[in-house]
Short mmCIF file of C-alpha atoms and ligand atoms in Angstrom, two decimals:
data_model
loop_
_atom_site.label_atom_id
_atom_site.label_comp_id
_atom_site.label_asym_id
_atom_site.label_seq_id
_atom_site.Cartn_x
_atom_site.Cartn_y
_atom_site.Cartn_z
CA UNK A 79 0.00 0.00 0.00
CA UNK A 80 1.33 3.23 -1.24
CA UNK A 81 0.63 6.35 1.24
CA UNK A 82 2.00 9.83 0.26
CA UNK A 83 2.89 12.01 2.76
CA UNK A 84 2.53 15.76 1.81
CA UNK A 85 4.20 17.77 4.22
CA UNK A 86 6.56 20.01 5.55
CA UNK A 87 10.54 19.61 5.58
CA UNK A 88 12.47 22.05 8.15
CA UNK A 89 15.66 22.41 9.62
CA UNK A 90 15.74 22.32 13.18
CA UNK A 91 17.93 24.87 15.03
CA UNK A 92 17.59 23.25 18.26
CA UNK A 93 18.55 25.42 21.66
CA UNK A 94 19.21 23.44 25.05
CA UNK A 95 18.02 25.85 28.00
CA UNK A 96 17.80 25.16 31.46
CA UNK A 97 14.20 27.11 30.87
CA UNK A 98 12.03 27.92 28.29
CA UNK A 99 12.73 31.45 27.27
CA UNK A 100 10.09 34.07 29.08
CA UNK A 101 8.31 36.95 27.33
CA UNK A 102 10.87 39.94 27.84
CA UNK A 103 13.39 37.39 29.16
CA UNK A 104 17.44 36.75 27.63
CA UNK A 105 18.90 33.58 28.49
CA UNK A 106 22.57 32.15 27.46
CA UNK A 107 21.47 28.80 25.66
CA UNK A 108 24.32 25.76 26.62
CA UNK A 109 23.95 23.95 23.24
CA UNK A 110 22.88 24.06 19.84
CA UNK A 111 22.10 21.62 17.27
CA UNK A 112 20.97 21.70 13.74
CA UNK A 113 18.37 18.47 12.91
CA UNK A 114 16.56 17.45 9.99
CA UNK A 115 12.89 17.91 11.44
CA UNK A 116 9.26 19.28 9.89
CA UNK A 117 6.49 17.49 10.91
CA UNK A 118 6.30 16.21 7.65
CA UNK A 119 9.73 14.83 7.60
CA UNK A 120 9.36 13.48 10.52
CA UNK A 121 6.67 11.24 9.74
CA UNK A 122 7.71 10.38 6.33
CA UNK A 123 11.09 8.77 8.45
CA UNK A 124 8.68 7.27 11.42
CA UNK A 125 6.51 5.59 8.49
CA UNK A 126 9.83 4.30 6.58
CA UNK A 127 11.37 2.70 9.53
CA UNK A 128 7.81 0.99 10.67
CA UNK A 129 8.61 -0.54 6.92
CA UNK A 130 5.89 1.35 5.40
CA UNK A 131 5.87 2.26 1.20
CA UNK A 132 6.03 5.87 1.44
CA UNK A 133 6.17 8.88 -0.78
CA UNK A 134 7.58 12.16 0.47
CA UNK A 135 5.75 15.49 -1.70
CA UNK A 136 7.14 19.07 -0.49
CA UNK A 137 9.39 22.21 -1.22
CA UNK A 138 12.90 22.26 0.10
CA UNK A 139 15.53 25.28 -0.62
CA UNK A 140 18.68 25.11 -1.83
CA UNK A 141 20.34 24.82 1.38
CA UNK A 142 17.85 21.44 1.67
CA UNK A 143 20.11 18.96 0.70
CA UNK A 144 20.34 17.49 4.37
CA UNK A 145 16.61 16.75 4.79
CA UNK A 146 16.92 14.88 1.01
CA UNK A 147 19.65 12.74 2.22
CA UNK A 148 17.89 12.05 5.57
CA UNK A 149 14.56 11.00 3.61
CA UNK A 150 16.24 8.67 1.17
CA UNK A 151 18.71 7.19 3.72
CA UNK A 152 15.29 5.73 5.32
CA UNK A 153 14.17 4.36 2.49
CA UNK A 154 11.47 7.21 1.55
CA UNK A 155 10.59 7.68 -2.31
CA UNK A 156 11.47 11.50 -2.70
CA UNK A 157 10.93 12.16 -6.24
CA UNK A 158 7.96 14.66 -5.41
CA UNK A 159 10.37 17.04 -3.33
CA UNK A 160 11.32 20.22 -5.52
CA UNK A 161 13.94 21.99 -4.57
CA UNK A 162 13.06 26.34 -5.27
CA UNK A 163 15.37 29.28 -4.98
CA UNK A 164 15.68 30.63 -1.22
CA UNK A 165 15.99 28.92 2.28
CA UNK A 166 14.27 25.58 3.25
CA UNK A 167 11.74 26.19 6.03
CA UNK A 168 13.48 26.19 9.56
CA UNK A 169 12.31 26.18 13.29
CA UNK A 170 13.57 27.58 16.53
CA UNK A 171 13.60 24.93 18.98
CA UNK A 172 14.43 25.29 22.63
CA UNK A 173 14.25 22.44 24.67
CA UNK A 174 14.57 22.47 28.88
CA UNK A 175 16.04 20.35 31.53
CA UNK A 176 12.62 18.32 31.62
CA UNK A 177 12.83 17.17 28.01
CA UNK A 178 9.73 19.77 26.89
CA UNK A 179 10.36 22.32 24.37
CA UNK A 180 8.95 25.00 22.79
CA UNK A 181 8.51 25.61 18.82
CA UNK A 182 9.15 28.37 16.41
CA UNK A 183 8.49 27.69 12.67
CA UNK A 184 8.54 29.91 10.01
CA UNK A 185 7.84 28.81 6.45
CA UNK A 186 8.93 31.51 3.63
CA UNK A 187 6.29 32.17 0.82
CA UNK A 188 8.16 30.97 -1.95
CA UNK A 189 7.64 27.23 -0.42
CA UNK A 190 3.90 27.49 -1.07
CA UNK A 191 2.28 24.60 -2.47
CA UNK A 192 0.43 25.40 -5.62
CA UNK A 193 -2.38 23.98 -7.03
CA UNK A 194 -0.08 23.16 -9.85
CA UNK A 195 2.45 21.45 -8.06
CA UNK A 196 -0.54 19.70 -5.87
CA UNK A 197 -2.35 18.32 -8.89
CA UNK A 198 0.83 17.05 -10.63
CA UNK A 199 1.73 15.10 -7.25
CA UNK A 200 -2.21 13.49 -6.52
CA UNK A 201 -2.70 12.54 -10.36
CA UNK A 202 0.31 9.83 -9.51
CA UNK A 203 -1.89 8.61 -6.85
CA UNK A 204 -4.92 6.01 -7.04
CA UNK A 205 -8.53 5.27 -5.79
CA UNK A 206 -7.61 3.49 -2.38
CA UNK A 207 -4.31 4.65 -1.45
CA UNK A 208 -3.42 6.75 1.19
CA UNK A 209 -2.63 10.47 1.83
CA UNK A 210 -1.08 11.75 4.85
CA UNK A 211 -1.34 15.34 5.83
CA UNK A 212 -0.47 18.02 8.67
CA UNK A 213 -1.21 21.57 9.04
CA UNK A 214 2.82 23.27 7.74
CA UNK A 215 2.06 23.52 4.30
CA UNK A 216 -0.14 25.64 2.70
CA UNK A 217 -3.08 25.06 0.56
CA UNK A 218 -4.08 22.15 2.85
CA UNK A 219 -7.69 22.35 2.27
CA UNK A 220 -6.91 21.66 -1.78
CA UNK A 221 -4.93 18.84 -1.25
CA UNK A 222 -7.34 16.99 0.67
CA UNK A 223 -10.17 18.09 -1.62
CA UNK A 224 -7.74 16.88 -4.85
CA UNK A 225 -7.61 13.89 -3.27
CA UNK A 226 -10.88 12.96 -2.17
CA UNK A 227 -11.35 13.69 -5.83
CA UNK A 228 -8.83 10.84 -7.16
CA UNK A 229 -10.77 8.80 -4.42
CA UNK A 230 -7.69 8.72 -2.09
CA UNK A 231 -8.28 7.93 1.70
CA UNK A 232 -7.05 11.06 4.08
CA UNK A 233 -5.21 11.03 7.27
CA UNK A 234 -5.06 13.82 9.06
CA UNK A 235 -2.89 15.31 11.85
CA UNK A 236 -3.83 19.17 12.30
CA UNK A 237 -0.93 20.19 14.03
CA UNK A 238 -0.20 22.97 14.56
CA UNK A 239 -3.45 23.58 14.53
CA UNK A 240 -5.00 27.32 14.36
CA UNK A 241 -8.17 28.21 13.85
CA UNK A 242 -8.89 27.87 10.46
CA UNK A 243 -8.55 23.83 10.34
CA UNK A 244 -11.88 24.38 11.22
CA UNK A 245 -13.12 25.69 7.95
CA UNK A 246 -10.65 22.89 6.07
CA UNK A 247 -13.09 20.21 4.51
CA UNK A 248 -12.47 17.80 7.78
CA UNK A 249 -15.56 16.13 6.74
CA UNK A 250 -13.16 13.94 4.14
CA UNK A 251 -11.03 12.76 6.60
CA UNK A 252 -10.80 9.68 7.25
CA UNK A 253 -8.55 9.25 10.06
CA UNK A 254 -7.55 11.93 12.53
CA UNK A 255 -4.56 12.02 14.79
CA UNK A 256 -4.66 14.47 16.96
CA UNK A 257 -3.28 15.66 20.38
CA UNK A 258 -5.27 16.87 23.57
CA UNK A 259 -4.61 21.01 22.41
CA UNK A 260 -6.19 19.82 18.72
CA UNK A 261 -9.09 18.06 19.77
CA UNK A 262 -10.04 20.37 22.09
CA UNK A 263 -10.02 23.28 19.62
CA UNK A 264 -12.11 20.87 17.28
CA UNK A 265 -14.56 20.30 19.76
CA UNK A 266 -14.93 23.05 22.27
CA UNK A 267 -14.29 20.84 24.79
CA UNK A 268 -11.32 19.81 27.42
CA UNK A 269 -12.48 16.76 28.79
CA UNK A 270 -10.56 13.59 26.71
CA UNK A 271 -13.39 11.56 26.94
CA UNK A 272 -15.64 14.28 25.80
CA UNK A 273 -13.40 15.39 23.48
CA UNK A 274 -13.27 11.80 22.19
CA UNK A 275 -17.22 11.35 21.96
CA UNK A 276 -17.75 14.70 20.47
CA UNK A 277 -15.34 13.90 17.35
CA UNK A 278 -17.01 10.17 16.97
CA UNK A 279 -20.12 12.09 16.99
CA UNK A 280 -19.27 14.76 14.49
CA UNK A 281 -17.44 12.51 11.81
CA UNK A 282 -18.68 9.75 12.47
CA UNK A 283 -17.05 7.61 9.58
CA UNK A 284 -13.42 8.57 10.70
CA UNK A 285 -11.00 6.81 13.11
CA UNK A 286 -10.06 9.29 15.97
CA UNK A 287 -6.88 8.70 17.45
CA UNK A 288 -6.28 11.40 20.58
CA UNK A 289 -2.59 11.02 22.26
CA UNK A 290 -2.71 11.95 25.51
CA UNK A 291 1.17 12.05 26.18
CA UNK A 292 2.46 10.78 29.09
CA UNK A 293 -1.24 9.77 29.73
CA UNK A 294 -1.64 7.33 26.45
CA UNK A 295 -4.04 7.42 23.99
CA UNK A 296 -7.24 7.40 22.93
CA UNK A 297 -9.35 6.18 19.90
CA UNK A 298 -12.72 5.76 18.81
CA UNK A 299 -14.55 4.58 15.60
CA UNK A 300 -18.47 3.64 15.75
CA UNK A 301 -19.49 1.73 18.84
CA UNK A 302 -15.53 0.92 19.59
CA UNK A 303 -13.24 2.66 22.03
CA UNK A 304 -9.66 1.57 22.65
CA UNK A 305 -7.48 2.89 25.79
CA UNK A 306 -3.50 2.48 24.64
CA UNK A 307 -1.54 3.50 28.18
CA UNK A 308 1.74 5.47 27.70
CA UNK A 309 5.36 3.68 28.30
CA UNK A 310 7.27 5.12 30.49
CA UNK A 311 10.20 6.53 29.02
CA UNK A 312 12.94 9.61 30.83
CA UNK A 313 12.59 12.59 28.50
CA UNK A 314 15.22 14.04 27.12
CA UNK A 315 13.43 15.37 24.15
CA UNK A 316 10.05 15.39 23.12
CA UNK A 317 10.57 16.67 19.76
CA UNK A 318 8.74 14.55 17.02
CA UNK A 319 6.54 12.30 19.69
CA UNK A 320 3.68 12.68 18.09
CA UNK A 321 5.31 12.34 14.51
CA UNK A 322 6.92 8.79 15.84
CA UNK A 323 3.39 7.81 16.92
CA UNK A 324 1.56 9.44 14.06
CA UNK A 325 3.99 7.43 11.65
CA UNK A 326 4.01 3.69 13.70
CA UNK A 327 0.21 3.57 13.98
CA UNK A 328 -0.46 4.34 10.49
CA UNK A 329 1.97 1.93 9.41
CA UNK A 330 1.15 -0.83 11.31
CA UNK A 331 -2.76 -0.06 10.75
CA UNK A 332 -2.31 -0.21 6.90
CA UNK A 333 -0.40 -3.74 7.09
CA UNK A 334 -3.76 -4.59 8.72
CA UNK A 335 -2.73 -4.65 12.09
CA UNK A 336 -5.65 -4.88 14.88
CA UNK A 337 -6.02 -1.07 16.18
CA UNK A 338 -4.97 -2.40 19.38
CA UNK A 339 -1.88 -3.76 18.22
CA UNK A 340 -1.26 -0.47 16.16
CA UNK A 341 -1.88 1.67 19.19
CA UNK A 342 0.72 -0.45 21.69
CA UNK A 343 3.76 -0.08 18.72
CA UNK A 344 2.94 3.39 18.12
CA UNK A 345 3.21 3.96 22.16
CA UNK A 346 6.73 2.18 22.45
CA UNK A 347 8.06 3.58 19.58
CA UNK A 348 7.02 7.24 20.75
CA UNK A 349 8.39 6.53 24.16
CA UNK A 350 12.10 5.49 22.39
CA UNK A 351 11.76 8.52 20.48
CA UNK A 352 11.21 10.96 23.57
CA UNK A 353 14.44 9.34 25.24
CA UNK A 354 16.46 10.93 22.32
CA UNK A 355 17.52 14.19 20.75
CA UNK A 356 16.50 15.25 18.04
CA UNK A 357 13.43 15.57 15.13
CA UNK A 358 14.41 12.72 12.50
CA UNK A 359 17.66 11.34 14.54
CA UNK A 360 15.47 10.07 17.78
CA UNK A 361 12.83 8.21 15.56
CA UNK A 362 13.33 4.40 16.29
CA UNK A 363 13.64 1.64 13.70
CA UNK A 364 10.96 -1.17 13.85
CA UNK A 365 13.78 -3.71 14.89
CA UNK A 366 14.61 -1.41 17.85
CA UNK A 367 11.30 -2.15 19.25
CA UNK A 368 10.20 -5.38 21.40
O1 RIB B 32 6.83 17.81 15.56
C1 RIB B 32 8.14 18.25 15.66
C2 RIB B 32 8.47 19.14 14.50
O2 RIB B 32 7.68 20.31 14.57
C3 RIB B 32 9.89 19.64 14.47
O3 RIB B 32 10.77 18.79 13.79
C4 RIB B 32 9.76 21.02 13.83
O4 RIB B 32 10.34 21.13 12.56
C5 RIB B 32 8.27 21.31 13.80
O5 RIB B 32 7.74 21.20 12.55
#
């Protein structure tokens, strides 16, 4: 099974701090590190090593050669990545003693998907496979109604999410990943459990997955709820979590894994990858996992 993936590739300038930086606040950071990250990236590389069939579309600048190499040494097709005058798109990234960090992205214009580019990269797709989208590129509503067109199934993980997913054509999705701070702006509500019930309710032919971090994960399709607990891991970085789990359930749930089954890999694999540093460089391989 064939599942594109069209997303966002950054370069991570990552910052260790003892704290996060405060409004109005200067702090000497002790390290820096550059990483191939983007949410995008990240998941295209999380997919590949949970030996998933999958095809990397994007924009990368010149200075983008890193994220290439990255994609193809983990076995990701990356023939749909163009490469346009100017800078790739890069993030800030401080991370604190505790592992947490906080995120900065800025994507330049000139990356801009355009319905060009997106129509070129769906008409090599077919009725059945798989698309796999976040919220860092733009023209997201297009792609997922281009693909809904070529009769594509859409996966969706809204992050970051800002207000206007909500007026993105969620009603073809179907599955959604999506953290506690995403669900709740979907659904007006706080609650998991609520927040759970309240997207069942509202797309009610989609698969909701809602990670919970160090409290697990949640999903929900019809009648069926599943409760995945997290694996206690000591953070060092929590940078790509979500894109490790994001990447391991999907794979795993397209081989035709049970859901349950899905959910436990996803939760080991996303505890390995918050014991590491990094986007890309802390994502496990599949034979890494027991
Ligand atoms: O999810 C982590 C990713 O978010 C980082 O790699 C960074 O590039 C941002 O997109």
């Amino acid at each position: 099974m064939r599942i594109l993936n069209f997303g966002s590739l950054n370069i991570d300038y990552v910052y260790s701090v003892d704290s996060i930086v405060k409004p109005g606040e200067t702090l000497r950071a002790k390290d820096r590190q550059v990483f191939c990250g983007g949410k995008g990236l990240n998941q295209s590389i999380a997919l590949a090593h949970a030996e998933a069939e999958v095809y990397h579309a994007g924009i990368i600048g010149q200075d983008g050669t890193m994220l290439l190499d990255a994609l193809r040494g983990a076995g990701v097709n990356t023939d749909l990545i163009k490469m346009v005058e100017g800078d790739s798109s890069h993030t800030v990234i401080q991370v604190d003693s505790s592992g947490q960090n906080s995120i900065l992205f800025f994507a330049d214009d000139n990356l801009d998907v355009t319905g060009d580019f997106i129509q070129e990269v769906i008409g090599q797709f077919n009725q059945g496979e798989y698309l796999l989208l976040q919220n860092e590129v733009a023209n997201t509503s297009l792609i997922m109604e281009k693909a809904h067109k070529q009769g594509m199934k859409i996966v969706f993980n809204p992050s970051p999410i800002q207000e206007e997913v909500k007026h993105y054509p969620l009603h073809l999705v179907d599955v959604f990943l999506v953290n506690e701070i995403e669900g709740s702006m979907l659904s007006d509500l706080s609650e998991p459990d609520e927040i759970l019930s309240a997207l069942m309710e509202k797309y009610q032919n989609a698969h909701i997955v809602l990670t919970l971090g160090e409290q697990g994960a949640l999903y929900g399709h019809r009648g069926e709820r599943i409760f995945q607990p997290a694996y206690p891991a000591k953070a060092v970085d929590t940078t790509a979590a979500g894109d490790t789990f994001t990447g391991f359930f999907l794979a795993a749930y397209l081989k035709g894994s049970a859901v349950k089954d899905a959910l436990e890999l996803a939760a080991k694999a996303s505890a390995i990858s918050v014991s590491r540093k990094g986007a890309a460089p802390s994502i496990p391989k599949l034979s890494e996992i027991v």
